[in-house]
Amino acid sequence: MHVLRRWIPMAAALALLTTGCPSGDGGGSNPPPGSPPLGSPPPAPPVQLSVERAFTDIMFSAPVAMLQAPNDSSRWFVVEQGGVVKVFPNSPMVMATDVRVFVDISDRTGIDGEAGLLGMAFHPDFSSNGRVFLFYSHRDASGNLMSRLSEFSSTNGGASLNTSPENTLITLPKPNNQTNHNGGNLAFGPGDFLFAGIGDGGGGNDQHEPLNIGNAQNPNTLFGKMLRIQILTTPGIYGIPPDNPFAAGNTPCNANGTSTSAQPCPEIFAIGLRNPWRWSFDRVTTQLWVGDVGQNAVEEVDRVNVRGNYGWRCFEGTRTNTDVSCGTPGPFIPPVAEYGRSIGASVTGGFVYRGTRFPGLVGRYIFGDFVSGLIFNIDATAPGVLEMTDGFSSGLGISSFGEALDGELFVVDYFGGGLYRITAQ
């Protein structure tokens, strides 16, 4: 595995912002400096993946996430891109009449290209404090598109979520009203910090040029980053974990997603992401796994650590991006796995399997592709860069994976609206 090298010191990082995309039909094929050579596909797992329909009598509209609340395996929650979160009993015999609305914010968001309601996270103490966080996009009175990370609360024991008050933590005005590359996944991780994966802002080749390096390599903006913040007792405000790369002395960039004083944003955990679409923590090792959607050549999976730079817009996977200048020398960390357009066109990050039903899958990272419907699994400890060449063909539009509290995994089908259980034989 490529060893995480040191983060460029803040002053050096700012000094290097002078010369740095996915999109691109051109480009070379050199790996990031210092990266290991491309490896072979992982050995065949001892079991073969398959999927089976779960909760066969219920369906959803454009579902993008599926999750359970902390310490409550009795229910499932499904996030619909149009602005509704639904909840239903965790029973194989569940009926359509058992599905309830947990929260409906469709009055302020809706499907807008890739934008909409994209993520939800329960506070670790949700059962006692009723706090829930949503990531969604909306248009203001002038038609300007913005993404928001906001807090809502339940006052009826978790049966539903109030739509008011809404306490907004972070606001991200989308560059040029571009609806793509939002990221939007939320999750609480180690230390009970809230993580948020944010896309580069949209368009092709991350051509957002305040410093001629694009957003993903610019430490003065939250776009193209993995964020980590500390949720405080008072709703609507947050703290900065002290070991975030730019924690010391810098002002939060929560008001508009970009520093107003030309200083790095202390919310940043890691940089160099294009569109982190679904990511998760390994519940055993706490390693953060990210599926980062490529532009037009390479899809990638990253093991993300604090202070890491994962290469965009300088690299698309291990492919040098020559469509635009890089603008910064790195250092960059190559992906764990990648694949080209003959295999798929939009990676969906998954989970390291920690269930008990399929012992042969334990410790393997399972992820998929939204376009081709392929589902892959790799050894979570594999070194080098694995070049994926095939996978299980699910026939689904894989928008997300879901992990039950018992470690078993599910697949969310965006187009058909069904939920499927990962199985093996």
CSV table of C-alpha atoms in Angstrom, one decimal:
chain,number,residue,atom,x,y,z
A,1,MET,CA,0.0,0.0,0.0
A,2,HIS,CA,1.2,3.5,-0.8
A,3,VAL,CA,2.4,5.1,2.4
A,4,LEU,CA,0.7,8.3,3.3
A,5,ARG,CA,3.3,11.1,2.9
A,6,ARG,CA,3.3,14.3,4.8
A,7,TRP,CA,0.8,17.1,4.0
A,8,ILE,CA,2.4,20.1,2.3
A,9,PRO,CA,2.7,22.8,5.1
A,10,MET,CA,0.1,25.5,4.8
A,11,ALA,CA,2.5,28.2,3.7
A,12,ALA,CA,4.0,26.0,1.1
A,13,ALA,CA,0.6,24.9,-0.1
A,14,LEU,CA,-0.4,28.4,-0.7
A,15,ALA,CA,2.8,29.2,-2.4
A,16,LEU,CA,2.4,26.3,-4.8
A,17,LEU,CA,-1.0,27.4,-6.0
A,18,THR,CA,0.3,28.8,-9.3
A,19,THR,CA,0.2,26.3,-12.1
A,20,GLY,CA,-3.6,21.3,-12.4
A,21,CYS,CA,-9.3,17.3,-13.7
A,22,PRO,CA,-12.2,14.2,-14.4
A,23,SER,CA,-13.6,15.1,-17.9
A,24,GLY,CA,-10.9,14.9,-20.5
A,25,ASP,CA,-10.7,12.8,-23.6
A,26,GLY,CA,-7.0,13.4,-23.7
A,27,GLY,CA,-4.4,12.7,-21.2
A,28,GLY,CA,-1.6,10.3,-20.5
A,29,SER,CA,-1.3,7.2,-18.4
A,30,ASN,CA,1.5,7.8,-15.9
A,31,PRO,CA,0.7,7.0,-12.2
A,32,PRO,CA,1.1,9.7,-9.6
A,33,PRO,CA,4.7,10.2,-8.5
A,34,GLY,CA,5.8,7.6,-6.0
A,35,SER,CA,2.9,5.4,-6.6
A,36,PRO,CA,3.1,1.6,-6.8
A,37,PRO,CA,2.8,-0.1,-10.2
A,38,LEU,CA,-0.6,-1.2,-11.2
A,39,GLY,CA,-1.4,-4.6,-9.7
A,40,SER,CA,-3.3,-7.6,-10.9
A,41,PRO,CA,-7.0,-8.0,-10.1
A,42,PRO,CA,-7.6,-9.6,-6.7
A,43,PRO,CA,-7.7,-13.3,-6.5
A,44,ALA,CA,-11.1,-14.9,-6.9
A,45,PRO,CA,-13.0,-14.7,-3.6
A,46,PRO,CA,-14.0,-18.0,-2.0
A,47,VAL,CA,-17.7,-17.1,-2.7
A,48,GLN,CA,-19.5,-15.6,-5.7
A,49,LEU,CA,-21.6,-12.5,-5.1
A,50,SER,CA,-25.3,-12.2,-6.1
A,51,VAL,CA,-28.3,-10.1,-5.0
A,52,GLU,CA,-31.8,-10.9,-4.1
A,53,ARG,CA,-34.8,-8.6,-3.7
A,54,ALA,CA,-35.4,-7.6,-0.1
A,55,PHE,CA,-38.7,-6.1,1.2
A,56,THR,CA,-40.4,-7.2,-2.0
A,57,ASP,CA,-43.7,-5.3,-1.5
A,58,ILE,CA,-42.2,-1.8,-1.2
A,59,MET,CA,-40.5,0.5,-3.7
A,60,PHE,CA,-39.1,4.0,-3.6
A,61,SER,CA,-38.7,7.0,-6.0
A,62,ALA,CA,-35.1,7.8,-7.0
A,63,PRO,CA,-33.6,6.4,-3.8
A,64,VAL,CA,-30.0,7.4,-3.0
A,65,ALA,CA,-29.3,6.1,0.5
A,66,MET,CA,-30.4,3.4,2.9
A,67,LEU,CA,-29.5,3.3,6.6
A,68,GLN,CA,-30.5,2.4,10.1
A,69,ALA,CA,-30.4,4.7,13.2
A,70,PRO,CA,-27.8,4.0,15.9
A,71,ASN,CA,-28.7,1.1,18.1
A,72,ASP,CA,-32.0,0.6,16.4
A,73,SER,CA,-32.2,-2.4,14.0
A,74,SER,CA,-36.0,-2.4,14.0
A,75,ARG,CA,-36.3,0.2,11.2
A,76,TRP,CA,-34.8,1.2,7.9
A,77,PHE,CA,-34.7,4.7,6.4
A,78,VAL,CA,-34.5,5.4,2.7
A,79,VAL,CA,-33.5,8.8,1.3
A,80,GLU,CA,-35.2,9.8,-1.9
A,81,GLN,CA,-33.4,12.4,-4.1
A,82,GLY,CA,-36.7,14.4,-4.5
A,83,GLY,CA,-36.6,15.5,-0.9
A,84,VAL,CA,-38.4,12.8,1.2
A,85,VAL,CA,-37.0,10.3,3.7
A,86,LYS,CA,-39.1,7.3,4.3
A,87,VAL,CA,-39.1,4.8,7.2
A,88,PHE,CA,-40.4,1.2,7.4
A,89,PRO,CA,-40.2,-1.7,9.8
A,90,ASN,CA,-37.2,-4.1,9.3
A,91,SER,CA,-39.4,-7.1,8.5
A,92,PRO,CA,-39.4,-9.3,5.4
A,93,MET,CA,-43.2,-9.1,5.4
A,94,VAL,CA,-43.3,-5.3,5.3
A,95,MET,CA,-46.1,-3.9,3.1
A,96,ALA,CA,-46.5,-0.6,1.2
A,97,THR,CA,-48.9,0.6,3.9
A,98,ASP,CA,-46.2,0.2,6.5
A,99,VAL,CA,-43.9,2.8,4.8
A,100,ARG,CA,-44.2,6.2,6.5
A,101,VAL,CA,-42.7,9.6,5.8
A,102,PHE,CA,-39.9,10.4,8.2
A,103,VAL,CA,-39.3,13.9,6.8
A,104,ASP,CA,-40.4,15.8,3.7
A,105,ILE,CA,-38.4,18.8,2.6
A,106,SER,CA,-39.5,18.7,-1.0
A,107,ASP,CA,-40.8,22.2,-0.6
A,108,ARG,CA,-37.1,23.4,-0.6
A,109,THR,CA,-35.4,20.8,-2.7
A,110,GLY,CA,-36.0,18.3,-5.6
A,111,ILE,CA,-34.3,16.4,-8.3
A,112,ASP,CA,-32.2,19.0,-10.2
A,113,GLY,CA,-29.8,17.1,-12.4
A,114,GLU,CA,-27.5,15.4,-9.9
A,115,ALA,CA,-28.7,17.7,-7.1
A,116,GLY,CA,-31.4,17.2,-4.6
A,117,LEU,CA,-31.6,15.5,-1.2
A,118,LEU,CA,-28.4,13.4,-1.2
A,119,GLY,CA,-27.4,12.5,2.3
A,120,MET,CA,-28.5,11.9,5.9
A,121,ALA,CA,-26.7,11.1,9.2
A,122,PHE,CA,-28.1,10.4,12.6
A,123,HIS,CA,-26.4,11.8,15.6
A,124,PRO,CA,-24.7,9.0,17.6
A,125,ASP,CA,-27.1,9.9,20.4
A,126,PHE,CA,-30.2,10.2,18.2
A,127,SER,CA,-32.3,8.0,20.5
A,128,SER,CA,-31.9,10.6,23.3
A,129,ASN,CA,-31.4,13.9,21.5
A,130,GLY,CA,-33.3,13.4,18.2
A,131,ARG,CA,-30.7,15.2,16.1
A,132,VAL,CA,-30.4,14.5,12.3
A,133,PHE,CA,-28.3,16.0,9.6
A,134,LEU,CA,-29.3,16.4,5.9
A,135,PHE,CA,-27.4,17.4,2.9
A,136,TYR,CA,-29.4,18.9,0.0
A,137,SER,CA,-29.4,21.5,-2.8
A,138,HIS,CA,-31.9,24.2,-3.3
A,139,ARG,CA,-32.4,27.3,-5.5
A,140,ASP,CA,-32.9,30.7,-4.0
A,141,ALA,CA,-35.4,33.4,-5.2
A,142,SER,CA,-33.0,34.4,-7.9
A,143,GLY,CA,-32.5,30.8,-9.2
A,144,ASN,CA,-29.0,30.4,-7.7
A,145,LEU,CA,-28.2,26.8,-6.8
A,146,MET,CA,-26.8,26.1,-3.3
A,147,SER,CA,-26.0,23.1,-1.3
A,148,ARG,CA,-26.7,23.0,2.4
A,149,LEU,CA,-25.6,20.9,5.4
A,150,SER,CA,-28.4,21.4,7.9
A,151,GLU,CA,-29.5,20.0,11.2
A,152,PHE,CA,-33.1,19.0,12.0
A,153,SER,CA,-34.6,17.4,15.1
A,154,SER,CA,-37.3,14.9,16.2
A,155,THR,CA,-39.5,15.8,19.1
A,156,ASN,CA,-41.7,12.7,19.1
A,157,GLY,CA,-39.2,10.0,20.0
A,158,GLY,CA,-37.8,9.5,16.6
A,159,ALA,CA,-41.1,8.7,14.8
A,160,SER,CA,-40.6,11.7,12.4
A,161,LEU,CA,-38.4,14.7,11.9
A,162,ASN,CA,-39.5,18.3,12.2
A,163,THR,CA,-38.9,20.5,9.1
A,164,SER,CA,-38.6,23.6,11.3
A,165,PRO,CA,-36.4,24.9,12.8
A,166,GLU,CA,-33.7,24.2,10.3
A,167,ASN,CA,-30.2,25.0,11.6
A,168,THR,CA,-27.8,25.4,8.6
A,169,LEU,CA,-24.2,24.6,9.4
A,170,ILE,CA,-22.6,25.0,5.9
A,171,THR,CA,-23.8,26.7,2.7
A,172,LEU,CA,-22.1,26.0,-0.6
A,173,PRO,CA,-23.1,28.3,-3.6
A,174,LYS,CA,-22.6,26.1,-6.7
A,175,PRO,CA,-20.2,27.6,-9.2
A,176,ASN,CA,-22.1,28.8,-12.3
A,177,ASN,CA,-25.2,27.0,-11.0
A,178,GLN,CA,-23.7,23.6,-12.1
A,179,THR,CA,-25.9,20.8,-10.8
A,180,ASN,CA,-23.2,18.0,-10.9
A,181,HIS,CA,-20.5,16.9,-8.5
A,182,ASN,CA,-22.2,17.6,-5.3
A,183,GLY,CA,-21.0,14.6,-3.3
A,184,GLY,CA,-23.4,14.9,-0.4
A,185,ASN,CA,-22.9,11.7,1.7
A,186,LEU,CA,-22.8,12.3,5.5
A,187,ALA,CA,-21.7,10.0,8.3
A,188,PHE,CA,-20.4,10.2,11.8
A,189,GLY,CA,-17.0,8.6,12.1
A,190,PRO,CA,-14.3,8.0,14.7
A,191,GLY,CA,-14.5,10.4,17.7
A,192,ASP,CA,-18.1,11.0,16.8
A,193,PHE,CA,-17.1,13.7,14.3
A,194,LEU,CA,-19.4,14.4,11.4
A,195,PHE,CA,-17.8,13.8,8.0
A,196,ALA,CA,-19.1,15.2,4.7
A,197,GLY,CA,-17.9,14.4,1.2
A,198,ILE,CA,-18.1,17.4,-1.1
A,199,GLY,CA,-17.7,17.4,-4.9
A,200,ASP,CA,-15.5,19.8,-6.8
A,201,GLY,CA,-18.4,22.1,-7.7
A,202,GLY,CA,-19.3,20.8,-11.1
A,203,GLY,CA,-18.5,21.2,-14.8
A,204,GLY,CA,-15.6,19.4,-16.5
A,205,ASN,CA,-11.9,19.4,-15.5
A,206,ASP,CA,-12.6,21.4,-12.3
A,207,GLN,CA,-12.0,24.6,-14.1
A,208,HIS,CA,-12.7,26.9,-11.2
A,209,GLU,CA,-9.7,29.2,-11.3
A,210,PRO,CA,-9.3,31.6,-8.4
A,211,LEU,CA,-5.8,30.2,-8.0
A,212,ASN,CA,-5.4,28.4,-11.3
A,213,ILE,CA,-5.5,25.0,-9.7
A,214,GLY,CA,-9.3,24.2,-9.5
A,215,ASN,CA,-11.3,23.7,-6.4
A,216,ALA,CA,-10.2,20.2,-5.4
A,217,GLN,CA,-6.5,21.4,-4.9
A,218,ASN,CA,-7.4,24.7,-3.4
A,219,PRO,CA,-7.3,24.6,0.4
A,220,ASN,CA,-9.3,27.9,0.6
A,221,THR,CA,-12.6,26.2,-0.4
A,222,LEU,CA,-14.6,23.3,0.8
A,223,PHE,CA,-15.3,22.0,-2.7
A,224,GLY,CA,-13.5,18.8,-3.7
A,225,LYS,CA,-12.8,17.8,-0.1
A,226,MET,CA,-13.6,15.4,2.7
A,227,LEU,CA,-14.7,17.5,5.6
A,228,ARG,CA,-14.7,16.7,9.3
A,229,ILE,CA,-16.4,18.8,12.0
A,230,GLN,CA,-17.3,18.5,15.6
A,231,ILE,CA,-21.0,18.8,16.4
A,232,LEU,CA,-21.6,20.8,19.5
A,233,THR,CA,-24.4,20.9,22.0
A,234,THR,CA,-25.9,24.1,20.5
A,235,PRO,CA,-27.6,23.4,17.2
A,236,GLY,CA,-26.3,25.3,14.1
A,237,ILE,CA,-22.7,25.7,15.2
A,238,TYR,CA,-19.8,23.3,15.1
A,239,GLY,CA,-16.2,23.0,16.2
A,240,ILE,CA,-13.0,22.0,14.4
A,241,PRO,CA,-11.2,18.8,15.4
A,242,PRO,CA,-7.7,19.9,16.5
A,243,ASP,CA,-5.9,17.5,14.1
A,244,ASN,CA,-7.6,18.7,11.0
A,245,PRO,CA,-4.8,19.9,8.6
A,246,PHE,CA,-5.7,23.6,8.8
A,247,ALA,CA,-7.3,23.7,12.2
A,248,ALA,CA,-4.9,26.2,13.8
A,249,GLY,CA,-5.9,29.8,13.6
A,250,ASN,CA,-8.2,29.7,10.6
A,251,THR,CA,-11.8,30.8,10.4
A,252,PRO,CA,-14.5,28.3,9.3
A,253,CYS,CA,-15.6,28.5,5.7
A,254,ASN,CA,-19.2,27.7,6.6
A,255,ALA,CA,-20.9,30.9,5.3
A,256,ASN,CA,-20.3,30.4,1.6
A,257,GLY,CA,-17.9,27.4,1.4
A,258,THR,CA,-14.9,29.5,0.5
A,259,SER,CA,-12.5,31.5,2.7
A,260,THR,CA,-13.2,35.2,2.7
A,261,SER,CA,-9.7,36.0,4.0
A,262,ALA,CA,-7.6,33.9,1.6
A,263,GLN,CA,-6.8,31.3,4.3
A,264,PRO,CA,-7.3,27.5,4.3
A,265,CYS,CA,-10.6,26.1,5.5
A,266,PRO,CA,-10.2,24.3,8.9
A,267,GLU,CA,-13.1,22.0,8.1
A,268,ILE,CA,-10.9,20.1,5.6
A,269,PHE,CA,-9.9,16.5,6.4
A,270,ALA,CA,-8.5,15.5,3.0
A,271,ILE,CA,-8.3,17.1,-0.5
A,272,GLY,CA,-8.2,16.2,-4.2
A,273,LEU,CA,-11.6,14.6,-4.7
A,274,ARG,CA,-13.8,15.0,-7.8
A,275,ASN,CA,-17.2,13.7,-6.7
A,276,PRO,CA,-17.0,11.4,-3.7
A,277,TRP,CA,-20.2,9.3,-4.3
A,278,ARG,CA,-20.9,7.1,-1.3
A,279,TRP,CA,-18.3,6.3,1.2
A,280,SER,CA,-18.1,4.5,4.6
A,281,PHE,CA,-16.0,3.6,7.5
A,282,ASP,CA,-14.8,0.0,8.1
A,283,ARG,CA,-16.5,-0.7,11.5
A,284,VAL,CA,-13.5,-2.8,12.6
A,285,THR,CA,-10.5,-0.8,11.5
A,286,THR,CA,-12.3,2.7,11.1
A,287,GLN,CA,-10.6,3.1,7.7
A,288,LEU,CA,-12.5,5.5,5.5
A,289,TRP,CA,-13.3,4.2,2.0
A,290,VAL,CA,-14.4,6.5,-0.8
A,291,GLY,CA,-15.7,5.9,-4.2
A,292,ASP,CA,-14.6,8.9,-6.3
A,293,VAL,CA,-16.4,9.3,-9.6
A,294,GLY,CA,-14.2,9.8,-12.6
A,295,GLN,CA,-14.6,12.1,-15.6
A,296,ASN,CA,-14.5,10.1,-18.8
A,297,ALA,CA,-11.7,7.6,-18.4
A,298,VAL,CA,-11.1,6.1,-14.9
A,299,GLU,CA,-13.3,5.3,-11.8
A,300,GLU,CA,-11.4,5.0,-8.5
A,301,VAL,CA,-11.7,3.8,-4.9
A,302,ASP,CA,-9.6,5.5,-2.3
A,303,ARG,CA,-8.6,4.7,1.3
A,304,VAL,CA,-8.7,8.2,2.7
A,305,ASN,CA,-6.7,9.5,5.7
A,306,VAL,CA,-6.3,12.8,7.3
A,307,ARG,CA,-4.1,15.2,5.4
A,308,GLY,CA,-4.2,13.0,2.3
A,309,ASN,CA,-4.3,14.5,-1.3
A,310,TYR,CA,-6.0,12.1,-3.7
A,311,GLY,CA,-4.9,13.8,-6.9
A,312,TRP,CA,-7.8,15.5,-8.7
A,313,ARG,CA,-7.6,17.5,-11.0
A,314,CYS,CA,-4.0,16.4,-11.7
A,315,PHE,CA,-4.9,12.8,-11.9
A,316,GLU,CA,-8.0,10.7,-12.8
A,317,GLY,CA,-7.2,7.5,-11.0
A,318,THR,CA,-3.6,6.8,-12.0
A,319,ARG,CA,-4.1,8.6,-15.3
A,320,THR,CA,-2.3,11.9,-15.7
A,321,ASN,CA,-4.9,14.5,-16.7
A,322,THR,CA,-3.4,16.6,-19.4
A,323,ASP,CA,-6.6,18.5,-20.3
A,324,VAL,CA,-5.7,21.3,-17.9
A,325,SER,CA,-2.6,22.3,-15.9
A,326,CYS,CA,-2.1,20.7,-12.5
A,327,GLY,CA,-0.8,23.6,-10.6
A,328,THR,CA,0.6,21.8,-7.6
A,329,PRO,CA,3.2,19.0,-7.3
A,330,GLY,CA,1.4,17.0,-4.7
A,331,PRO,CA,2.4,14.7,-3.1
A,332,PHE,CA,-0.6,12.6,-4.3
A,333,ILE,CA,-1.9,9.3,-3.0
A,334,PRO,CA,-3.0,6.8,-5.7
A,335,PRO,CA,-6.3,4.9,-5.5
A,336,VAL,CA,-6.7,1.4,-4.1
A,337,ALA,CA,-8.6,0.2,-7.1
A,338,GLU,CA,-9.6,1.6,-10.5
A,339,TYR,CA,-11.3,0.6,-13.7
A,340,GLY,CA,-11.9,2.1,-17.2
A,341,ARG,CA,-14.9,2.9,-19.3
A,342,SER,CA,-15.1,-0.7,-20.7
A,343,ILE,CA,-16.1,-1.8,-17.2
A,344,GLY,CA,-18.2,1.1,-15.9
A,345,ALA,CA,-18.8,4.8,-15.9
A,346,SER,CA,-19.7,6.0,-12.4
A,347,VAL,CA,-18.4,4.3,-9.2
A,348,THR,CA,-20.6,3.9,-6.2
A,349,GLY,CA,-18.7,3.4,-3.0
A,350,GLY,CA,-19.7,0.6,-0.6
A,351,PHE,CA,-18.7,-1.1,2.6
A,352,VAL,CA,-16.1,-3.5,4.0
A,353,TYR,CA,-18.2,-6.6,4.8
A,354,ARG,CA,-18.4,-7.4,8.5
A,355,GLY,CA,-21.4,-9.5,8.6
A,356,THR,CA,-21.7,-13.2,9.6
A,357,ARG,CA,-23.8,-14.8,6.9
A,358,PHE,CA,-20.9,-15.1,4.4
A,359,PRO,CA,-17.6,-15.8,6.2
A,360,GLY,CA,-15.7,-15.7,2.8
A,361,LEU,CA,-16.7,-12.1,2.4
A,362,VAL,CA,-15.4,-10.8,5.7
A,363,GLY,CA,-12.8,-8.2,5.3
A,364,ARG,CA,-13.6,-7.6,1.6
A,365,TYR,CA,-14.6,-4.2,0.3
A,366,ILE,CA,-17.8,-4.3,-1.8
A,367,PHE,CA,-18.6,-1.5,-4.2
A,368,GLY,CA,-20.3,-1.1,-7.5
A,369,ASP,CA,-20.9,1.0,-10.7
A,370,PHE,CA,-24.1,3.0,-11.2
A,371,VAL,CA,-24.0,2.7,-15.0
A,372,SER,CA,-22.9,-0.9,-15.7
A,373,GLY,CA,-24.5,-2.4,-12.6
A,374,LEU,CA,-21.4,-4.4,-11.8
A,375,ILE,CA,-20.6,-5.2,-8.2
A,376,PHE,CA,-16.9,-5.8,-7.2
A,377,ASN,CA,-15.3,-7.1,-4.1
A,378,ILE,CA,-11.6,-6.7,-3.1
A,379,ASP,CA,-9.4,-7.6,-0.2
A,380,ALA,CA,-9.5,-4.6,2.1
A,381,THR,CA,-5.8,-5.1,2.9
A,382,ALA,CA,-4.6,-5.5,-0.7
A,383,PRO,CA,-1.5,-3.5,-1.6
A,384,GLY,CA,-0.9,-1.5,-4.7
A,385,VAL,CA,-3.5,-0.3,-7.2
A,386,LEU,CA,-5.9,-3.1,-8.3
A,387,GLU,CA,-7.1,-2.8,-11.8
A,388,MET,CA,-10.7,-4.2,-11.9
A,389,THR,CA,-11.5,-6.2,-15.0
A,390,ASP,CA,-14.9,-7.6,-14.2
A,391,GLY,CA,-17.5,-8.0,-11.5
A,392,PHE,CA,-21.0,-9.5,-10.8
A,393,SER,CA,-23.6,-8.1,-13.1
A,394,SER,CA,-26.5,-7.1,-11.0
A,395,GLY,CA,-28.7,-5.4,-13.6
A,396,LEU,CA,-29.3,-2.5,-11.1
A,397,GLY,CA,-28.7,1.2,-11.2
A,398,ILE,CA,-26.5,1.1,-8.1
A,399,SER,CA,-27.0,4.5,-6.4
A,400,SER,CA,-25.9,3.3,-2.9
A,401,PHE,CA,-25.2,0.4,-0.6
A,402,GLY,CA,-26.7,0.0,2.9
A,403,GLU,CA,-25.1,-1.5,5.9
A,404,ALA,CA,-27.3,-3.0,8.6
A,405,LEU,CA,-26.3,-2.8,12.2
A,406,ASP,CA,-25.5,-6.6,12.0
A,407,GLY,CA,-23.0,-5.9,9.2
A,408,GLU,CA,-25.1,-7.4,6.4
A,409,LEU,CA,-25.1,-5.4,3.2
A,410,PHE,CA,-27.8,-4.1,0.8
A,411,VAL,CA,-27.9,-2.5,-2.6
A,412,VAL,CA,-30.2,0.5,-3.6
A,413,ASP,CA,-31.6,0.5,-7.1
A,414,TYR,CA,-32.1,4.1,-8.3
A,415,PHE,CA,-34.2,3.3,-11.4
A,416,GLY,CA,-36.3,0.4,-10.2
A,417,GLY,CA,-36.7,1.8,-6.7
A,418,GLY,CA,-36.1,-1.6,-5.1
A,419,LEU,CA,-33.8,-2.7,-2.2
A,420,TYR,CA,-31.6,-5.8,-2.7
A,421,ARG,CA,-29.7,-7.9,-0.3
A,422,ILE,CA,-26.1,-8.9,-1.0
A,423,THR,CA,-25.8,-12.7,-1.0
A,424,ALA,CA,-23.1,-15.2,-1.9
A,425,GLN,CA,-22.9,-18.8,-2.9
